Amino acid sequence: MYQSNSNAYVAYKAQSALGTAASGSGASIFRIAGGNGIKASKAAVESGEIRRDGMRQRGRHGTQKLTADYDAELSLGSHDAFVEAIARDTWSSADLTKTEADFTSLTTGANSIILASGDPRTWYGIGDVIELLNYAGGNNQQNIRITGLSSTTITTAETLVVNASADTACSIVRRGKKLVPYAGGSLIKRYFTLEEYEVDIDQSKVAQDFVAGQLKLSMKPDGIIMAGLSGVGTGKIIGEATESSPYFTSPALGANAPFSVVDATIRLGSQDLVSLTTFDLTADITPNAPSVFGSGGIKYSPDVFTGQMGVSLNLGMLYQDLTIFQDFLDETVYTLHVLAVDNEAEPKDFFSIYMGNFTLGGADPSAFSNQGGGRTQTVQVPVALAGIDGAGAGHDAAIIKFQTSAA
């Protein structure tokens, strides 16, 4: 029996600690769309012996290394465990609700929610997604993106129904759960056990102490939102025989449809973009498993070490005017909000990414051509130009944050 290309699955489960492989039930299937998968490697150590017979002495194996990378489609809840690991913090509890007990009453302007009391900056952050419930002025049960906060006012990207009559029996809800790196005051390292079970040959590769290190979100017209994942392990991996495969017991398979690019909204600065041709965003904590020695029984790294988070962006769009070029010259600070939603009635399930402090690294138009079609420009934001949002009240102190309506 030989193994086919597709009759296989990838399963994962968080470990309780470094060096303690996860096992049994409670694992989940990672719904892949390609990628190199688990790759174990060893350094090839060359012998330096000088021989008069012109032959070469056989070298030896060095430290055992492990990497894994997968292409995957983004769907509701599909990447939550790995996003949490890359953020090195913990998802908040779901649904933060504020009522008239917190704000007395509220009214709405065209792009604002005005409170009679309370300070929304202590509840929410710019870039959060909220909804109104039971509000007499309308706008109920729809995703509303926060673009500004003051002591009395929530400014919104969405245009709201204007209502000057104060409502004293309604609620504001930050939908779902939210993840802000370092919000808890420490970096939480998470390790996973990965299994690649190949059904035709009924055998598994099982790698422990895997650290998720990079998430790459990418979009193109008429496509699915892709969210590639890669990371590094200490090098500990085994090949399970038929009688021991699959390794995990009945891993759970999600059923949510992938997010479509056509349903997503990308807001750059103060504008929802309507002319994107390409988009990618990469968050990377640069995991590294150093080579060491000292014990003949240990041929892999003792741990995986992560670095400072870096976030980079690349956007392709139709070339409309020189605004972005001038903002590049002026070092204008930008924000980005990506809202991926399911194709359903409001309030739609969603996955949200927000960045609050970056400048542009370039704005390059495409070459002139005698062919039909519009000229485009490529906008780059390198890691060096995206930093922590330190603007104060109402701003979450992070380079990037996440929110999802997934349970």
Short mmCIF file of C-alpha atoms in Angstrom, two decimals:
data_model
loop_
_atom_site.label_atom_id
_atom_site.label_comp_id
_atom_site.label_asym_id
_atom_site.label_seq_id
_atom_site.Cartn_x
_atom_site.Cartn_y
_atom_site.Cartn_z
CA MET A 1 0.00 0.00 0.00
CA TYR A 2 1.22 3.47 -0.93
CA GLN A 3 0.08 6.81 0.47
CA SER A 4 -2.07 9.09 -1.70
CA ASN A 5 -1.82 12.90 -1.68
CA SER A 6 -5.03 13.69 0.17
CA ASN A 7 -6.15 10.79 2.35
CA ALA A 8 -4.60 12.20 5.50
CA TYR A 9 -5.19 14.76 8.22
CA VAL A 10 -3.29 17.05 10.58
CA ALA A 11 -4.36 17.10 14.23
CA TYR A 12 -3.12 19.23 17.10
CA LYS A 13 -3.56 19.59 20.85
CA ALA A 14 -2.06 22.03 23.32
CA GLN A 15 0.41 20.55 25.79
CA SER A 16 0.35 21.12 29.54
CA ALA A 17 4.08 21.95 29.51
CA LEU A 18 7.31 21.74 27.55
CA GLY A 19 8.43 18.13 27.24
CA THR A 20 5.01 16.67 28.02
CA ALA A 21 3.38 15.42 24.85
CA ALA A 22 -0.39 15.80 24.59
CA SER A 23 -2.30 12.60 23.85
CA GLY A 24 -5.70 10.93 23.93
CA SER A 25 -8.91 12.82 23.19
CA GLY A 26 -9.50 16.57 22.93
CA ALA A 27 -7.40 17.19 19.82
CA SER A 28 -8.64 19.16 16.80
CA ILE A 29 -8.10 18.72 13.09
CA PHE A 30 -6.36 21.62 11.37
CA ARG A 31 -8.09 21.99 8.01
CA ILE A 32 -5.14 22.38 5.69
CA ALA A 33 -5.06 23.42 2.03
CA GLY A 34 -1.47 22.40 1.30
CA GLY A 35 1.97 23.21 2.63
CA ASN A 36 5.14 21.28 3.37
CA GLY A 37 3.87 19.87 6.66
CA ILE A 38 6.20 18.52 9.31
CA LYS A 39 9.84 18.50 8.26
CA ALA A 40 12.50 16.83 10.41
CA SER A 41 16.11 17.51 9.53
CA LYS A 42 19.59 16.98 10.88
CA ALA A 43 22.80 18.85 10.29
CA ALA A 44 25.18 16.91 8.01
CA VAL A 45 28.52 17.13 9.82
CA GLU A 46 31.41 16.69 7.43
CA SER A 47 34.60 14.92 8.41
CA GLY A 48 37.75 16.97 7.94
CA GLU A 49 40.08 13.99 7.68
CA ILE A 50 42.77 14.29 5.00
CA ARG A 51 43.30 10.95 3.25
CA ARG A 52 46.07 10.02 0.84
CA ASP A 53 43.78 7.59 -1.02
CA GLY A 54 41.63 10.46 -2.29
CA MET A 55 38.54 9.10 -0.52
CA ARG A 56 36.25 10.87 1.91
CA GLN A 57 35.49 9.73 5.43
CA ARG A 58 31.78 9.45 6.12
CA GLY A 59 30.45 12.32 8.22
CA ARG A 60 27.90 12.17 11.02
CA HIS A 61 24.48 13.50 11.92
CA GLY A 62 24.23 16.67 14.01
CA THR A 63 21.34 18.23 15.94
CA GLN A 64 17.80 17.16 15.03
CA LYS A 65 15.56 20.03 13.95
CA LEU A 66 11.85 20.34 13.24
CA THR A 67 9.71 22.82 11.33
CA ALA A 68 6.14 22.69 10.10
CA ASP A 69 4.19 24.90 7.73
CA TYR A 70 0.68 24.62 6.37
CA ASP A 71 -1.54 26.52 3.98
CA ALA A 72 -5.06 26.83 5.34
CA GLU A 73 -8.31 28.64 4.69
CA LEU A 74 -9.59 30.96 7.40
CA SER A 75 -12.98 30.11 8.83
CA LEU A 76 -14.76 30.94 12.08
CA GLY A 77 -12.70 29.43 14.91
CA SER A 78 -10.27 27.62 12.60
CA HIS A 79 -7.09 29.34 13.82
CA ASP A 80 -8.03 30.56 17.29
CA ALA A 81 -5.64 28.30 19.22
CA PHE A 82 -2.67 29.22 17.04
CA VAL A 83 -3.50 32.95 16.98
CA GLU A 84 -3.57 32.82 20.78
CA ALA A 85 -0.16 31.11 20.77
CA ILE A 86 1.39 33.70 18.44
CA ALA A 87 -0.10 36.56 20.48
CA ARG A 88 1.30 34.89 23.63
CA ASP A 89 -1.72 35.91 25.65
CA THR A 90 -5.23 34.54 26.27
CA TRP A 91 -8.55 35.18 24.57
CA SER A 92 -10.90 37.23 26.74
CA SER A 93 -14.27 36.02 27.92
CA ALA A 94 -17.01 36.38 25.32
CA ASP A 95 -19.40 39.34 24.97
CA LEU A 96 -18.61 42.39 27.08
CA THR A 97 -22.03 43.97 27.65
CA LYS A 98 -22.75 47.48 28.96
CA THR A 99 -26.27 48.63 29.83
CA GLU A 100 -28.06 51.76 31.01
CA ALA A 101 -26.64 50.99 34.45
CA ASP A 102 -23.23 51.87 32.97
CA PHE A 103 -24.13 54.80 30.67
CA THR A 104 -27.61 55.99 31.82
CA SER A 105 -28.80 56.65 28.25
CA LEU A 106 -27.52 57.02 24.73
CA THR A 107 -28.25 58.77 21.45
CA THR A 108 -26.73 58.32 18.00
CA GLY A 109 -25.27 60.60 15.36
CA ALA A 110 -24.39 59.71 11.79
CA ASN A 111 -21.15 58.07 12.93
CA SER A 112 -21.34 58.27 16.70
CA ILE A 113 -22.87 56.77 19.81
CA ILE A 114 -23.15 59.43 22.52
CA LEU A 115 -23.39 58.38 26.17
CA ALA A 116 -24.95 60.34 29.00
CA SER A 117 -22.49 58.91 31.55
CA GLY A 118 -19.66 56.41 31.85
CA ASP A 119 -16.41 56.41 29.89
CA PRO A 120 -16.34 53.98 26.94
CA ARG A 121 -12.53 54.16 26.84
CA THR A 122 -12.49 52.05 29.99
CA TRP A 123 -14.64 49.35 28.37
CA TYR A 124 -13.65 49.16 24.73
CA GLY A 125 -10.74 49.87 22.43
CA ILE A 126 -10.45 51.51 19.04
CA GLY A 127 -10.70 48.71 16.50
CA ASP A 128 -13.21 46.69 18.55
CA VAL A 129 -16.39 45.39 16.93
CA ILE A 130 -19.59 46.11 18.85
CA GLU A 131 -23.36 45.91 18.38
CA LEU A 132 -26.39 47.70 19.80
CA LEU A 133 -29.26 45.73 21.33
CA ASN A 134 -32.83 46.93 21.92
CA TYR A 135 -31.98 50.47 20.87
CA ALA A 136 -35.08 52.47 19.94
CA GLY A 137 -33.14 54.39 17.30
CA GLY A 138 -32.39 51.31 15.21
CA ASN A 139 -28.93 50.08 14.18
CA ASN A 140 -29.55 46.93 16.25
CA GLN A 141 -27.70 43.65 15.86
CA GLN A 142 -25.18 44.72 13.27
CA ASN A 143 -21.40 44.73 13.41
CA ILE A 144 -20.14 48.24 14.20
CA ARG A 145 -16.42 49.06 14.05
CA ILE A 146 -15.07 51.56 16.57
CA THR A 147 -12.81 54.18 14.96
CA GLY A 148 -12.55 56.63 17.85
CA LEU A 149 -13.27 56.96 21.56
CA SER A 150 -13.63 59.90 23.92
CA SER A 151 -14.97 60.22 27.44
CA THR A 152 -18.56 60.37 26.15
CA THR A 153 -18.56 59.23 22.53
CA ILE A 154 -17.94 56.11 20.45
CA THR A 155 -17.08 57.05 16.86
CA THR A 156 -17.99 54.42 14.28
CA ALA A 157 -16.99 53.44 10.76
CA GLU A 158 -20.56 52.45 9.95
CA THR A 159 -23.15 55.12 9.20
CA LEU A 160 -25.87 55.00 11.85
CA VAL A 161 -29.45 56.20 11.97
CA VAL A 162 -29.44 59.60 13.68
CA ASN A 163 -31.58 59.60 16.84
CA ALA A 164 -31.51 62.44 19.36
CA SER A 165 -34.05 60.84 21.72
CA ALA A 166 -32.21 59.37 24.70
CA ASP A 167 -32.77 55.64 25.15
CA THR A 168 -32.54 54.32 28.71
CA ALA A 169 -33.27 50.63 28.03
CA CYS A 170 -30.63 49.37 25.59
CA SER A 171 -27.23 47.68 25.58
CA ILE A 172 -23.85 47.94 23.86
CA VAL A 173 -22.04 44.63 23.38
CA ARG A 174 -18.45 43.99 22.35
CA ARG A 175 -19.12 40.85 20.37
CA GLY A 176 -17.29 37.61 20.97
CA LYS A 177 -13.82 37.32 22.45
CA LYS A 178 -10.82 39.62 22.09
CA LEU A 179 -7.08 38.98 22.14
CA VAL A 180 -4.51 41.70 22.87
CA PRO A 181 -0.85 40.65 23.15
CA TYR A 182 0.59 41.27 26.62
CA ALA A 183 -2.75 42.44 27.99
CA GLY A 184 -2.23 40.10 30.94
CA GLY A 185 1.22 41.53 31.70
CA SER A 186 3.27 38.50 30.68
CA LEU A 187 4.13 36.44 27.62
CA ILE A 188 2.49 33.02 27.69
CA LYS A 189 4.37 30.36 25.74
CA ARG A 190 2.26 27.54 24.34
CA TYR A 191 3.46 24.20 23.01
CA PHE A 192 1.51 21.83 20.79
CA THR A 193 1.71 18.20 19.83
CA LEU A 194 1.13 17.74 16.09
CA GLU A 195 0.07 14.57 14.34
CA GLU A 196 0.12 13.94 10.60
CA TYR A 197 -1.92 10.78 10.15
CA GLU A 198 -1.65 9.18 6.71
CA VAL A 199 -4.67 6.95 6.35
CA ASP A 200 -3.64 4.76 3.41
CA ILE A 201 -0.54 3.47 5.15
CA ASP A 202 -2.13 3.80 8.61
CA GLN A 203 0.88 5.51 10.17
CA SER A 204 1.51 8.84 11.88
CA LYS A 205 4.31 11.30 12.42
CA VAL A 206 3.95 12.85 15.87
CA ALA A 207 5.93 15.95 16.85
CA GLN A 208 5.83 17.46 20.33
CA ASP A 209 6.92 20.83 21.69
CA PHE A 210 5.83 22.66 18.52
CA VAL A 211 5.65 26.45 18.84
CA ALA A 212 3.46 28.35 16.36
CA GLY A 213 5.53 31.27 15.12
CA GLN A 214 4.05 32.89 12.04
CA LEU A 215 0.55 33.61 10.73
CA LYS A 216 0.21 34.92 7.18
CA LEU A 217 -3.16 36.25 6.07
CA SER A 218 -3.55 36.68 2.30
CA MET A 219 -6.29 37.68 -0.11
CA LYS A 220 -6.81 38.06 -3.84
CA PRO A 221 -9.89 38.74 -5.97
CA ASP A 222 -12.40 35.90 -6.29
CA GLY A 223 -10.63 33.90 -3.62
CA ILE A 224 -10.86 32.46 -0.14
CA ILE A 225 -9.09 34.23 2.74
CA MET A 226 -5.96 32.19 3.38
CA ALA A 227 -4.21 32.01 6.75
CA GLY A 228 -0.95 30.10 6.49
CA LEU A 229 0.71 28.83 9.65
CA SER A 230 4.31 27.91 10.36
CA GLY A 231 6.42 27.21 13.41
CA VAL A 232 9.34 25.40 14.98
CA GLY A 233 9.73 22.44 17.32
CA THR A 234 12.53 21.26 19.55
CA GLY A 235 13.14 18.39 17.15
CA LYS A 236 11.35 15.68 19.11
CA ILE A 237 9.40 13.55 16.65
CA ILE A 238 8.45 9.90 16.33
CA GLY A 239 6.99 7.72 13.61
CA GLU A 240 4.08 5.73 15.01
CA ALA A 241 3.57 2.19 13.72
CA THR A 242 0.25 0.96 12.36
CA GLU A 243 -0.90 -0.46 15.68
CA SER A 244 -0.34 2.94 17.35
CA SER A 245 -1.90 5.10 14.64
CA PRO A 246 -3.78 7.35 14.63
CA TYR A 247 -2.13 8.85 17.71
CA PHE A 248 -4.96 11.13 18.90
CA THR A 249 -8.37 9.71 19.73
CA SER A 250 -11.15 11.04 17.49
CA PRO A 251 -9.87 14.59 16.86
CA ALA A 252 -12.66 17.12 16.27
CA LEU A 253 -13.28 18.42 12.75
CA GLY A 254 -14.75 21.90 12.32
CA ALA A 255 -17.56 22.45 9.84
CA ASN A 256 -17.64 26.22 9.26
CA ALA A 257 -17.36 27.42 5.66
CA PRO A 258 -14.25 29.48 4.84
CA PHE A 259 -14.42 33.26 4.72
CA SER A 260 -14.64 34.66 1.20
CA VAL A 261 -12.56 37.63 0.13
CA VAL A 262 -15.60 39.27 -1.48
CA ASP A 263 -17.33 39.52 1.92
CA ALA A 264 -14.35 41.08 3.74
CA THR A 265 -13.93 44.77 4.54
CA ILE A 266 -10.44 46.29 4.71
CA ARG A 267 -10.19 49.77 6.20
CA LEU A 268 -6.92 51.66 5.72
CA GLY A 269 -6.81 54.85 7.74
CA SER A 270 -10.22 56.48 7.45
CA GLN A 271 -11.35 54.73 4.26
CA ASP A 272 -12.87 51.35 3.45
CA LEU A 273 -10.89 50.21 0.43
CA VAL A 274 -12.74 49.31 -2.76
CA SER A 275 -9.88 48.79 -5.23
CA LEU A 276 -7.52 46.22 -3.71
CA THR A 277 -5.88 43.71 -6.05
CA THR A 278 -3.73 41.84 -3.48
CA PHE A 279 -3.32 41.84 0.29
CA ASP A 280 -1.13 40.02 2.78
CA LEU A 281 -0.37 40.50 6.46
CA THR A 282 2.25 38.54 8.40
CA ALA A 283 2.61 38.35 12.18
CA ASP A 284 5.83 36.65 13.27
CA ILE A 285 7.41 35.96 16.67
CA THR A 286 10.54 34.37 15.08
CA PRO A 287 10.74 31.09 17.02
CA ASN A 288 14.20 29.55 17.25
CA ALA A 289 15.42 26.19 18.58
CA PRO A 290 19.18 26.53 19.16
CA SER A 291 21.62 23.68 18.61
CA VAL A 292 23.31 22.56 21.84
CA PHE A 293 25.32 19.59 23.11
CA GLY A 294 26.45 18.00 26.36
CA SER A 295 24.49 14.76 26.65
CA GLY A 296 24.72 11.90 24.17
CA GLY A 297 21.12 11.03 24.85
CA ILE A 298 19.79 14.47 23.81
CA LYS A 299 20.09 15.23 20.12
CA TYR A 300 17.58 18.06 19.85
CA SER A 301 17.07 21.54 21.28
CA PRO A 302 15.97 21.88 24.92
CA ASP A 303 13.39 24.57 24.10
CA VAL A 304 12.02 26.92 21.45
CA PHE A 305 12.67 30.61 22.08
CA THR A 306 10.55 33.39 20.60
CA GLY A 307 11.45 37.00 19.86
CA GLN A 308 9.69 40.32 19.60
CA MET A 309 6.56 40.27 17.48
CA GLY A 310 6.90 41.77 14.03
CA VAL A 311 4.01 42.57 11.69
CA SER A 312 4.38 43.40 8.00
CA LEU A 313 1.90 44.31 5.27
CA ASN A 314 1.73 44.34 1.49
CA LEU A 315 -1.20 45.86 -0.38
CA GLY A 316 -1.79 46.06 -4.12
CA MET A 317 -4.45 48.46 -5.38
CA LEU A 318 -5.58 50.42 -8.37
CA TYR A 319 -3.61 53.65 -8.73
CA GLN A 320 -6.02 56.53 -8.07
CA ASP A 321 -4.03 59.56 -6.93
CA LEU A 322 -0.89 60.58 -5.03
CA THR A 323 -2.42 60.53 -1.54
CA ILE A 324 -0.68 57.36 -0.41
CA PHE A 325 2.58 58.44 -2.03
CA GLN A 326 2.45 61.77 -0.18
CA ASP A 327 1.62 59.99 3.08
CA PHE A 328 4.71 57.85 2.55
CA LEU A 329 6.83 60.99 2.11
CA ASP A 330 5.25 62.64 5.17
CA GLU A 331 5.56 59.57 7.43
CA THR A 332 1.83 59.70 8.11
CA VAL A 333 0.66 57.24 10.77
CA TYR A 334 -1.93 54.74 9.53
CA THR A 335 -4.37 52.25 11.01
CA LEU A 336 -5.71 49.03 9.48
CA HIS A 337 -8.87 47.08 10.24
CA VAL A 338 -9.62 43.78 8.50
CA LEU A 339 -13.10 42.37 9.06
CA ALA A 340 -13.81 38.93 7.59
CA VAL A 341 -17.46 37.88 7.86
CA ASP A 342 -19.68 34.94 7.04
CA ASN A 343 -22.30 35.30 4.32
CA GLU A 344 -25.36 35.50 6.56
CA ALA A 345 -27.81 37.96 8.09
CA GLU A 346 -26.57 40.48 10.65
CA PRO A 347 -25.08 40.23 13.15
CA LYS A 348 -22.64 38.28 10.99
CA ASP A 349 -20.03 35.98 12.51
CA PHE A 350 -16.59 37.47 12.02
CA PHE A 351 -12.85 37.44 12.53
CA SER A 352 -11.24 40.85 13.02
CA ILE A 353 -7.65 42.11 12.92
CA TYR A 354 -6.67 45.64 13.90
CA MET A 355 -3.36 47.53 13.74
CA GLY A 356 -3.20 51.02 15.22
CA ASN A 357 0.27 52.42 14.58
CA PHE A 358 2.31 52.05 11.40
CA THR A 359 3.76 54.11 8.59
CA LEU A 360 4.28 53.23 4.95
CA GLY A 361 7.56 51.83 3.67
CA GLY A 362 6.87 52.56 0.02
CA ALA A 363 4.20 53.26 -2.59
CA ASP A 364 5.36 51.97 -5.95
CA PRO A 365 3.24 52.26 -9.12
CA SER A 366 3.29 49.54 -11.75
CA ALA A 367 5.23 49.99 -14.97
CA PHE A 368 3.73 51.94 -17.85
CA SER A 369 2.37 49.65 -20.55
CA ASN A 370 0.70 49.72 -23.95
CA GLN A 371 -1.67 46.97 -22.79
CA GLY A 372 -5.21 47.62 -21.60
CA GLY A 373 -5.97 47.78 -17.91
CA GLY A 374 -5.55 50.08 -14.94
CA ARG A 375 -2.26 51.05 -13.42
CA THR A 376 -1.70 49.68 -9.91
CA GLN A 377 0.47 50.56 -6.95
CA THR A 378 2.07 48.38 -4.31
CA VAL A 379 2.22 49.59 -0.72
CA GLN A 380 4.69 47.98 1.67
CA VAL A 381 4.84 48.15 5.45
CA PRO A 382 7.98 46.40 6.71
CA VAL A 383 8.33 45.05 10.23
CA ALA A 384 10.41 48.08 11.26
CA LEU A 385 7.55 50.52 10.61
CA ALA A 386 4.76 48.79 12.59
CA GLY A 387 4.87 49.42 16.34
CA ILE A 388 2.91 49.29 19.55
CA ASP A 389 -0.10 51.58 19.71
CA GLY A 390 0.80 53.81 22.65
CA ALA A 391 -1.69 56.62 22.08
CA GLY A 392 -3.31 56.23 25.50
CA ALA A 393 -6.91 55.84 26.67
CA GLY A 394 -9.07 53.90 24.23
CA HIS A 395 -6.04 52.43 22.46
CA ASP A 396 -5.01 48.86 23.21
CA ALA A 397 -1.24 48.84 23.73
CA ALA A 398 -0.28 46.35 21.03
CA ILE A 399 1.03 46.18 17.47
CA ILE A 400 -1.92 44.02 16.47
CA LYS A 401 -5.05 42.68 18.12
CA PHE A 402 -7.71 40.14 17.23
CA GLN A 403 -11.41 39.64 17.85
CA THR A 404 -13.82 36.93 16.79
CA SER A 405 -17.42 35.97 17.34
CA ALA A 406 -16.37 32.31 17.62
CA ALA A 407 -17.17 30.67 20.95
#
